[in-house]
mmCIF file of N, CA and C in Angstrom:
data_model
loop_
_atom_site.group_PDB
_atom_site.id
_atom_site.type_symbol
_atom_site.label_atom_id
_atom_site.label_comp_id
_atom_site.label_asym_id
_atom_site.label_seq_id
_atom_site.Cartn_x
_atom_site.Cartn_y
_atom_site.Cartn_z
ATOM 1 N N MET P 1091 -78.497 -62.488 -12.841
ATOM 2 C CA MET P 1091 -77.836 -63.219 -11.777
ATOM 3 C C MET P 1091 -76.363 -63.392 -12.109
ATOM 4 N N SER P 1092 -75.561 -63.236 -11.083
ATOM 5 C CA SER P 1092 -74.117 -63.412 -11.202
ATOM 6 C C SER P 1092 -73.655 -64.358 -10.113
ATOM 7 N N ALA P 1093 -72.416 -64.801 -10.234
ATOM 8 C CA ALA P 1093 -71.821 -65.645 -9.198
ATOM 9 C C ALA P 1093 -70.324 -65.404 -9.166
ATOM 10 N N ALA P 1094 -69.749 -65.533 -7.973
ATOM 11 C CA ALA P 1094 -68.313 -65.363 -7.801
ATOM 12 C C ALA P 1094 -67.830 -66.287 -6.689
ATOM 13 N N ARG P 1095 -66.600 -66.757 -6.851
ATOM 14 C CA ARG P 1095 -65.951 -67.562 -5.831
ATOM 15 C C ARG P 1095 -64.805 -66.728 -5.261
ATOM 16 N N PHE P 1096 -64.727 -66.681 -3.937
ATOM 17 C CA PHE P 1096 -63.696 -65.908 -3.257
ATOM 18 C C PHE P 1096 -62.831 -66.845 -2.424
ATOM 19 N N PHE P 1097 -61.555 -66.543 -2.358
ATOM 20 C CA PHE P 1097 -60.628 -67.244 -1.477
ATOM 21 C C PHE P 1097 -60.029 -66.194 -0.557
ATOM 22 N N VAL P 1098 -60.273 -66.370 0.747
ATOM 23 C CA VAL P 1098 -59.863 -65.389 1.745
ATOM 24 C C VAL P 1098 -58.723 -65.983 2.573
ATOM 25 N N SER P 1099 -57.599 -65.270 2.636
ATOM 26 C CA SER P 1099 -56.431 -65.722 3.384
ATOM 27 C C SER P 1099 -56.161 -64.795 4.551
ATOM 28 N N GLY P 1100 -55.561 -65.331 5.584
ATOM 29 C CA GLY P 1100 -55.198 -64.566 6.776
ATOM 30 C C GLY P 1100 -55.651 -65.319 8.004
ATOM 31 N N LYS P 1101 -56.004 -64.607 9.045
ATOM 32 C CA LYS P 1101 -56.558 -65.219 10.252
ATOM 33 C C LYS P 1101 -58.070 -65.273 10.051
ATOM 34 N N VAL P 1102 -58.518 -66.311 9.348
ATOM 35 C CA VAL P 1102 -59.916 -66.393 8.938
ATOM 36 C C VAL P 1102 -60.600 -67.678 9.389
ATOM 37 N N GLN P 1103 -59.887 -68.520 10.107
ATOM 38 C CA GLN P 1103 -60.505 -69.716 10.672
ATOM 39 C C GLN P 1103 -60.471 -69.594 12.189
ATOM 40 N N GLY P 1104 -61.555 -70.023 12.843
ATOM 41 C CA GLY P 1104 -61.648 -69.950 14.288
ATOM 42 C C GLY P 1104 -62.012 -68.571 14.822
ATOM 43 N N VAL P 1105 -62.488 -67.694 13.950
ATOM 44 C CA VAL P 1105 -62.853 -66.326 14.354
ATOM 45 C C VAL P 1105 -64.278 -65.966 13.902
ATOM 46 N N TRP P 1106 -65.122 -66.971 13.704
ATOM 47 C CA TRP P 1106 -66.513 -66.774 13.282
ATOM 48 C C TRP P 1106 -66.632 -66.180 11.878
ATOM 49 N N PHE P 1107 -65.616 -66.410 11.044
ATOM 50 C CA PHE P 1107 -65.627 -65.840 9.696
ATOM 51 C C PHE P 1107 -66.766 -66.421 8.861
ATOM 52 N N ARG P 1108 -66.913 -67.742 8.861
ATOM 53 C CA ARG P 1108 -67.953 -68.367 8.026
ATOM 54 C C ARG P 1108 -69.351 -67.953 8.467
ATOM 55 N N ALA P 1109 -69.607 -68.002 9.772
ATOM 56 C CA ALA P 1109 -70.943 -67.638 10.272
ATOM 57 C C ALA P 1109 -71.249 -66.168 9.994
ATOM 58 N N SER P 1110 -70.261 -65.317 10.166
ATOM 59 C CA SER P 1110 -70.460 -63.886 9.878
ATOM 60 C C SER P 1110 -70.682 -63.656 8.388
ATOM 61 N N THR P 1111 -69.975 -64.414 7.559
ATOM 62 C CA THR P 1111 -70.164 -64.323 6.107
ATOM 63 C C THR P 1111 -71.580 -64.746 5.742
ATOM 64 N N ARG P 1112 -72.052 -65.826 6.363
ATOM 65 C CA ARG P 1112 -73.425 -66.288 6.100
ATOM 66 C C ARG P 1112 -74.428 -65.191 6.460
ATOM 67 N N GLU P 1113 -74.254 -64.538 7.606
ATOM 68 C CA GLU P 1113 -75.160 -63.457 8.007
ATOM 69 C C GLU P 1113 -75.147 -62.321 6.985
ATOM 70 N N GLN P 1114 -73.956 -61.918 6.560
ATOM 71 C CA GLN P 1114 -73.843 -60.844 5.563
ATOM 72 C C GLN P 1114 -74.525 -61.244 4.261
ATOM 73 N N ALA P 1115 -74.247 -62.462 3.801
ATOM 74 C CA ALA P 1115 -74.807 -62.932 2.529
ATOM 75 C C ALA P 1115 -76.328 -63.010 2.584
ATOM 76 N N ARG P 1116 -76.848 -63.519 3.677
ATOM 77 C CA ARG P 1116 -78.311 -63.606 3.809
ATOM 78 C C ARG P 1116 -78.941 -62.227 3.834
ATOM 79 N N THR P 1117 -78.315 -61.294 4.530
ATOM 80 C CA THR P 1117 -78.810 -59.917 4.564
ATOM 81 C C THR P 1117 -78.853 -59.323 3.161
ATOM 82 N N LEU P 1118 -77.871 -59.690 2.335
ATOM 83 C CA LEU P 1118 -77.779 -59.167 0.966
ATOM 84 C C LEU P 1118 -78.614 -59.975 -0.031
ATOM 85 N N GLY P 1119 -79.268 -61.042 0.429
ATOM 86 C CA GLY P 1119 -80.106 -61.857 -0.449
ATOM 87 C C GLY P 1119 -79.316 -62.773 -1.366
ATOM 88 N N LEU P 1120 -78.132 -63.194 -0.947
ATOM 89 C CA LEU P 1120 -77.278 -64.047 -1.769
ATOM 90 C C LEU P 1120 -77.434 -65.512 -1.400
ATOM 91 N N ARG P 1121 -77.158 -66.374 -2.363
ATOM 92 C CA ARG P 1121 -77.117 -67.829 -2.157
ATOM 93 C C ARG P 1121 -75.666 -68.265 -2.210
ATOM 94 N N GLY P 1122 -75.353 -69.428 -1.641
ATOM 95 C CA GLY P 1122 -74.015 -69.969 -1.757
ATOM 96 C C GLY P 1122 -73.551 -70.644 -0.494
ATOM 97 N N TYR P 1123 -72.243 -70.535 -0.224
ATOM 98 C CA TYR P 1123 -71.681 -71.194 0.949
ATOM 99 C C TYR P 1123 -70.346 -70.558 1.336
ATOM 100 N N ALA P 1124 -69.907 -70.882 2.557
ATOM 101 C CA ALA P 1124 -68.583 -70.510 3.059
ATOM 102 C C ALA P 1124 -67.996 -71.753 3.705
ATOM 103 N N ASN P 1125 -66.817 -72.164 3.245
ATOM 104 C CA ASN P 1125 -66.165 -73.383 3.736
ATOM 105 C C ASN P 1125 -64.736 -73.099 4.153
ATOM 106 N N ASN P 1126 -64.301 -73.737 5.249
ATOM 107 C CA ASN P 1126 -62.887 -73.730 5.590
ATOM 108 C C ASN P 1126 -62.149 -74.666 4.650
ATOM 109 N N LEU P 1127 -60.954 -74.269 4.239
ATOM 110 C CA LEU P 1127 -60.097 -75.118 3.419
ATOM 111 C C LEU P 1127 -58.944 -75.643 4.275
ATOM 112 N N ALA P 1128 -58.402 -76.774 3.890
ATOM 113 C CA ALA P 1128 -57.330 -77.416 4.657
ATOM 114 C C ALA P 1128 -56.090 -76.532 4.789
ATOM 115 N N ASP P 1129 -55.881 -75.614 3.841
ATOM 116 C CA ASP P 1129 -54.686 -74.761 3.878
ATOM 117 C C ASP P 1129 -54.863 -73.503 4.730
ATOM 118 N N GLY P 1130 -55.998 -73.388 5.446
ATOM 119 C CA GLY P 1130 -56.223 -72.246 6.331
ATOM 120 C C GLY P 1130 -57.045 -71.120 5.724
ATOM 121 N N ARG P 1131 -57.341 -71.196 4.437
ATOM 122 C CA ARG P 1131 -58.172 -70.176 3.797
ATOM 123 C C ARG P 1131 -59.645 -70.505 3.984
ATOM 124 N N VAL P 1132 -60.487 -69.528 3.658
ATOM 125 C CA VAL P 1132 -61.933 -69.742 3.583
ATOM 126 C C VAL P 1132 -62.345 -69.522 2.139
ATOM 127 N N GLU P 1133 -63.142 -70.452 1.613
ATOM 128 C CA GLU P 1133 -63.712 -70.335 0.274
ATOM 129 C C GLU P 1133 -65.151 -69.873 0.416
ATOM 130 N N VAL P 1134 -65.528 -68.873 -0.357
ATOM 131 C CA VAL P 1134 -66.899 -68.348 -0.336
ATOM 132 C C VAL P 1134 -67.423 -68.355 -1.763
ATOM 133 N N LEU P 1135 -68.570 -68.967 -1.966
ATOM 134 C CA LEU P 1135 -69.261 -68.907 -3.254
ATOM 135 C C LEU P 1135 -70.528 -68.109 -3.029
ATOM 136 N N ALA P 1136 -70.734 -67.081 -3.830
ATOM 137 C CA ALA P 1136 -71.917 -66.234 -3.690
ATOM 138 C C ALA P 1136 -72.585 -66.054 -5.047
ATOM 139 N N ALA P 1137 -73.905 -66.181 -5.056
ATOM 140 C CA ALA P 1137 -74.674 -66.000 -6.288
ATOM 141 C C ALA P 1137 -75.868 -65.104 -6.003
ATOM 142 N N GLY P 1138 -76.156 -64.243 -6.975
ATOM 143 C CA GLY P 1138 -77.289 -63.330 -6.848
ATOM 144 C C GLY P 1138 -77.021 -62.055 -7.615
ATOM 145 N N ASP P 1139 -77.570 -60.980 -7.132
ATOM 146 C CA ASP P 1139 -77.407 -59.675 -7.758
ATOM 147 C C ASP P 1139 -75.934 -59.240 -7.718
ATOM 148 N N GLU P 1140 -75.410 -58.748 -8.821
ATOM 149 C CA GLU P 1140 -73.998 -58.353 -8.904
ATOM 150 C C GLU P 1140 -73.639 -57.277 -7.885
ATOM 151 N N ALA P 1141 -74.526 -56.327 -7.660
ATOM 152 C CA ALA P 1141 -74.241 -55.272 -6.677
ATOM 153 C C ALA P 1141 -74.133 -55.861 -5.269
ATOM 154 N N ALA P 1142 -74.967 -56.848 -4.967
ATOM 155 C CA ALA P 1142 -74.906 -57.498 -3.653
ATOM 156 C C ALA P 1142 -73.616 -58.305 -3.511
ATOM 157 N N ILE P 1143 -73.194 -58.963 -4.573
ATOM 158 C CA ILE P 1143 -71.924 -59.703 -4.541
ATOM 159 C C ILE P 1143 -70.777 -58.734 -4.310
ATOM 160 N N GLU P 1144 -70.837 -57.596 -4.930
ATOM 161 C CA GLU P 1144 -69.786 -56.584 -4.751
ATOM 162 C C GLU P 1144 -69.756 -56.073 -3.309
ATOM 163 N N ARG P 1145 -70.930 -55.888 -2.708
ATOM 164 C CA ARG P 1145 -70.984 -55.465 -1.304
ATOM 165 C C ARG P 1145 -70.417 -56.549 -0.387
ATOM 166 N N LEU P 1146 -70.699 -57.817 -0.706
ATOM 167 C CA LEU P 1146 -70.122 -58.909 0.077
ATOM 168 C C LEU P 1146 -68.602 -58.922 -0.079
ATOM 169 N N ALA P 1147 -68.121 -58.697 -1.298
ATOM 170 C CA ALA P 1147 -66.674 -58.661 -1.534
ATOM 171 C C ALA P 1147 -66.017 -57.572 -0.687
ATOM 172 N N GLN P 1148 -66.648 -56.428 -0.593
ATOM 173 C CA GLN P 1148 -66.110 -55.347 0.238
ATOM 174 C C GLN P 1148 -66.056 -55.774 1.698
ATOM 175 N N TRP P 1149 -67.099 -56.451 2.161
ATOM 176 C CA TRP P 1149 -67.113 -56.925 3.544
ATOM 177 C C TRP P 1149 -66.030 -57.989 3.766
ATOM 178 N N LEU P 1150 -65.849 -58.888 2.791
ATOM 179 C CA LEU P 1150 -64.853 -59.955 2.922
ATOM 180 C C LEU P 1150 -63.431 -59.406 3.062
ATOM 181 N N ARG P 1151 -63.181 -58.214 2.558
ATOM 182 C CA ARG P 1151 -61.841 -57.622 2.667
ATOM 183 C C ARG P 1151 -61.464 -57.337 4.124
ATOM 184 N N GLN P 1152 -62.461 -57.240 5.004
ATOM 185 C CA GLN P 1152 -62.214 -57.005 6.436
ATOM 186 C C GLN P 1152 -62.662 -58.171 7.287
ATOM 187 N N GLY P 1153 -63.831 -58.711 6.996
ATOM 188 C CA GLY P 1153 -64.377 -59.799 7.782
ATOM 189 C C GLY P 1153 -64.860 -59.337 9.141
ATOM 190 N N PRO P 1154 -65.140 -60.294 10.039
ATOM 191 C CA PRO P 1154 -65.625 -59.958 11.377
ATOM 192 C C PRO P 1154 -64.505 -59.371 12.240
ATOM 193 N N PRO P 1155 -64.849 -58.827 13.397
ATOM 194 C CA PRO P 1155 -63.868 -58.113 14.226
ATOM 195 C C PRO P 1155 -62.589 -58.876 14.579
ATOM 196 N N ASN P 1156 -62.650 -60.168 14.854
ATOM 197 C CA ASN P 1156 -61.455 -60.911 15.270
ATOM 198 C C ASN P 1156 -60.637 -61.460 14.112
ATOM 199 N N ALA P 1157 -61.084 -61.256 12.897
ATOM 200 C CA ALA P 1157 -60.372 -61.762 11.719
ATOM 201 C C ALA P 1157 -59.293 -60.779 11.268
ATOM 202 N N ARG P 1158 -58.347 -61.306 10.506
ATOM 203 C CA ARG P 1158 -57.356 -60.476 9.818
ATOM 204 C C ARG P 1158 -57.264 -61.008 8.383
ATOM 205 N N VAL P 1159 -57.706 -60.218 7.427
ATOM 206 C CA VAL P 1159 -57.687 -60.633 6.028
ATOM 207 C C VAL P 1159 -56.403 -60.116 5.392
ATOM 208 N N ASP P 1160 -55.577 -61.059 4.925
ATOM 209 C CA ASP P 1160 -54.327 -60.702 4.246
ATOM 210 C C ASP P 1160 -54.518 -60.573 2.745
ATOM 211 N N SER P 1161 -55.393 -61.416 2.190
ATOM 212 C CA SER P 1161 -55.646 -61.320 0.750
ATOM 213 C C SER P 1161 -57.020 -61.887 0.423
ATOM 214 N N LEU P 1162 -57.573 -61.373 -0.664
ATOM 215 C CA LEU P 1162 -58.871 -61.805 -1.170
ATOM 216 C C LEU P 1162 -58.730 -61.998 -2.665
ATOM 217 N N ARG P 1163 -58.992 -63.226 -3.118
ATOM 218 C CA ARG P 1163 -58.935 -63.522 -4.552
ATOM 219 C C ARG P 1163 -60.349 -63.845 -5.029
ATOM 220 N N ARG P 1164 -60.717 -63.277 -6.166
ATOM 221 C CA ARG P 1164 -62.047 -63.499 -6.740
ATOM 222 C C ARG P 1164 -61.914 -64.206 -8.079
ATOM 223 N N GLU P 1165 -62.786 -65.193 -8.297
ATOM 224 C CA GLU P 1165 -62.841 -65.919 -9.565
ATOM 225 C C GLU P 1165 -64.293 -66.001 -10.010
ATOM 226 N N PRO P 1166 -64.533 -66.114 -11.309
ATOM 227 C CA PRO P 1166 -65.913 -66.318 -11.766
ATOM 228 C C PRO P 1166 -66.402 -67.697 -11.310
ATOM 229 N N ALA P 1167 -67.699 -67.827 -11.155
ATOM 230 C CA ALA P 1167 -68.297 -69.095 -10.738
ATOM 231 C C ALA P 1167 -69.615 -69.288 -11.461
ATOM 232 N N ASP P 1168 -70.098 -70.511 -11.425
ATOM 233 C CA ASP P 1168 -71.382 -70.868 -12.016
ATOM 234 C C ASP P 1168 -72.459 -70.703 -10.945
ATOM 235 N N GLU P 1169 -73.468 -69.913 -11.215
ATOM 236 C CA GLU P 1169 -74.509 -69.640 -10.214
ATOM 237 C C GLU P 1169 -75.234 -70.916 -9.782
ATOM 238 N N PHE P 1170 -75.227 -71.958 -10.610
ATOM 239 C CA PHE P 1170 -75.926 -73.180 -10.265
ATOM 240 C C PHE P 1170 -75.207 -73.973 -9.176
ATOM 241 N N GLU P 1171 -73.929 -73.669 -8.925
ATOM 242 C CA GLU P 1171 -73.197 -74.302 -7.836
ATOM 243 C C GLU P 1171 -73.683 -73.806 -6.482
ATOM 244 N N ALA P 1172 -74.332 -72.663 -6.445
ATOM 245 C CA ALA P 1172 -74.687 -72.012 -5.182
ATOM 246 C C ALA P 1172 -75.824 -72.698 -4.436
ATOM 247 N N GLY P 1173 -76.661 -73.457 -5.118
ATOM 248 C CA GLY P 1173 -77.786 -74.081 -4.463
ATOM 249 C C GLY P 1173 -78.789 -73.048 -3.977
ATOM 250 N N SER P 1174 -79.501 -73.386 -2.909
ATOM 251 C CA SER P 1174 -80.477 -72.443 -2.342
ATOM 252 C C SER P 1174 -80.047 -72.098 -0.931
ATOM 253 N N GLY P 1175 -80.286 -70.884 -0.535
ATOM 254 C CA GLY P 1175 -79.868 -70.431 0.787
ATOM 255 C C GLY P 1175 -78.384 -70.159 0.830
ATOM 256 N N PHE P 1176 -77.844 -69.997 2.025
ATOM 257 C CA PHE P 1176 -76.405 -69.773 2.204
ATOM 258 C C PHE P 1176 -75.952 -70.642 3.355
ATOM 259 N N LEU P 1177 -75.023 -71.562 3.083
ATOM 260 C CA LEU P 1177 -74.607 -72.580 4.039
ATOM 261 C C LEU P 1177 -73.179 -72.352 4.525
ATOM 262 N N CYS P 1178 -72.889 -72.884 5.681
ATOM 263 C CA CYS P 1178 -71.516 -72.931 6.194
ATOM 264 C C CYS P 1178 -71.121 -74.400 6.274
ATOM 265 N N GLY P 1179 -69.961 -74.716 5.723
ATOM 266 C CA GLY P 1179 -69.510 -76.118 5.758
ATOM 267 C C GLY P 1179 -68.357 -76.304 6.690
#
């Protein structure tokens, strides 16, 4: 099991980014969450199989159709922060 925290910048709020991320993560069998941050970014924590996290990272670089991703930053995370399931906050 692995875990990673992502910070996504660009036009990522108000474009169904979190809900679309949840759908992608659930399809990939990942646990975690996607939250809007006060500065306009979206924070994503994903835990599970490393290959699935990598596939989610690739998806996060584009996001859903109405989004515009300017940057994606990845940091290590503790898998125990992910909880169970995948939530949107």
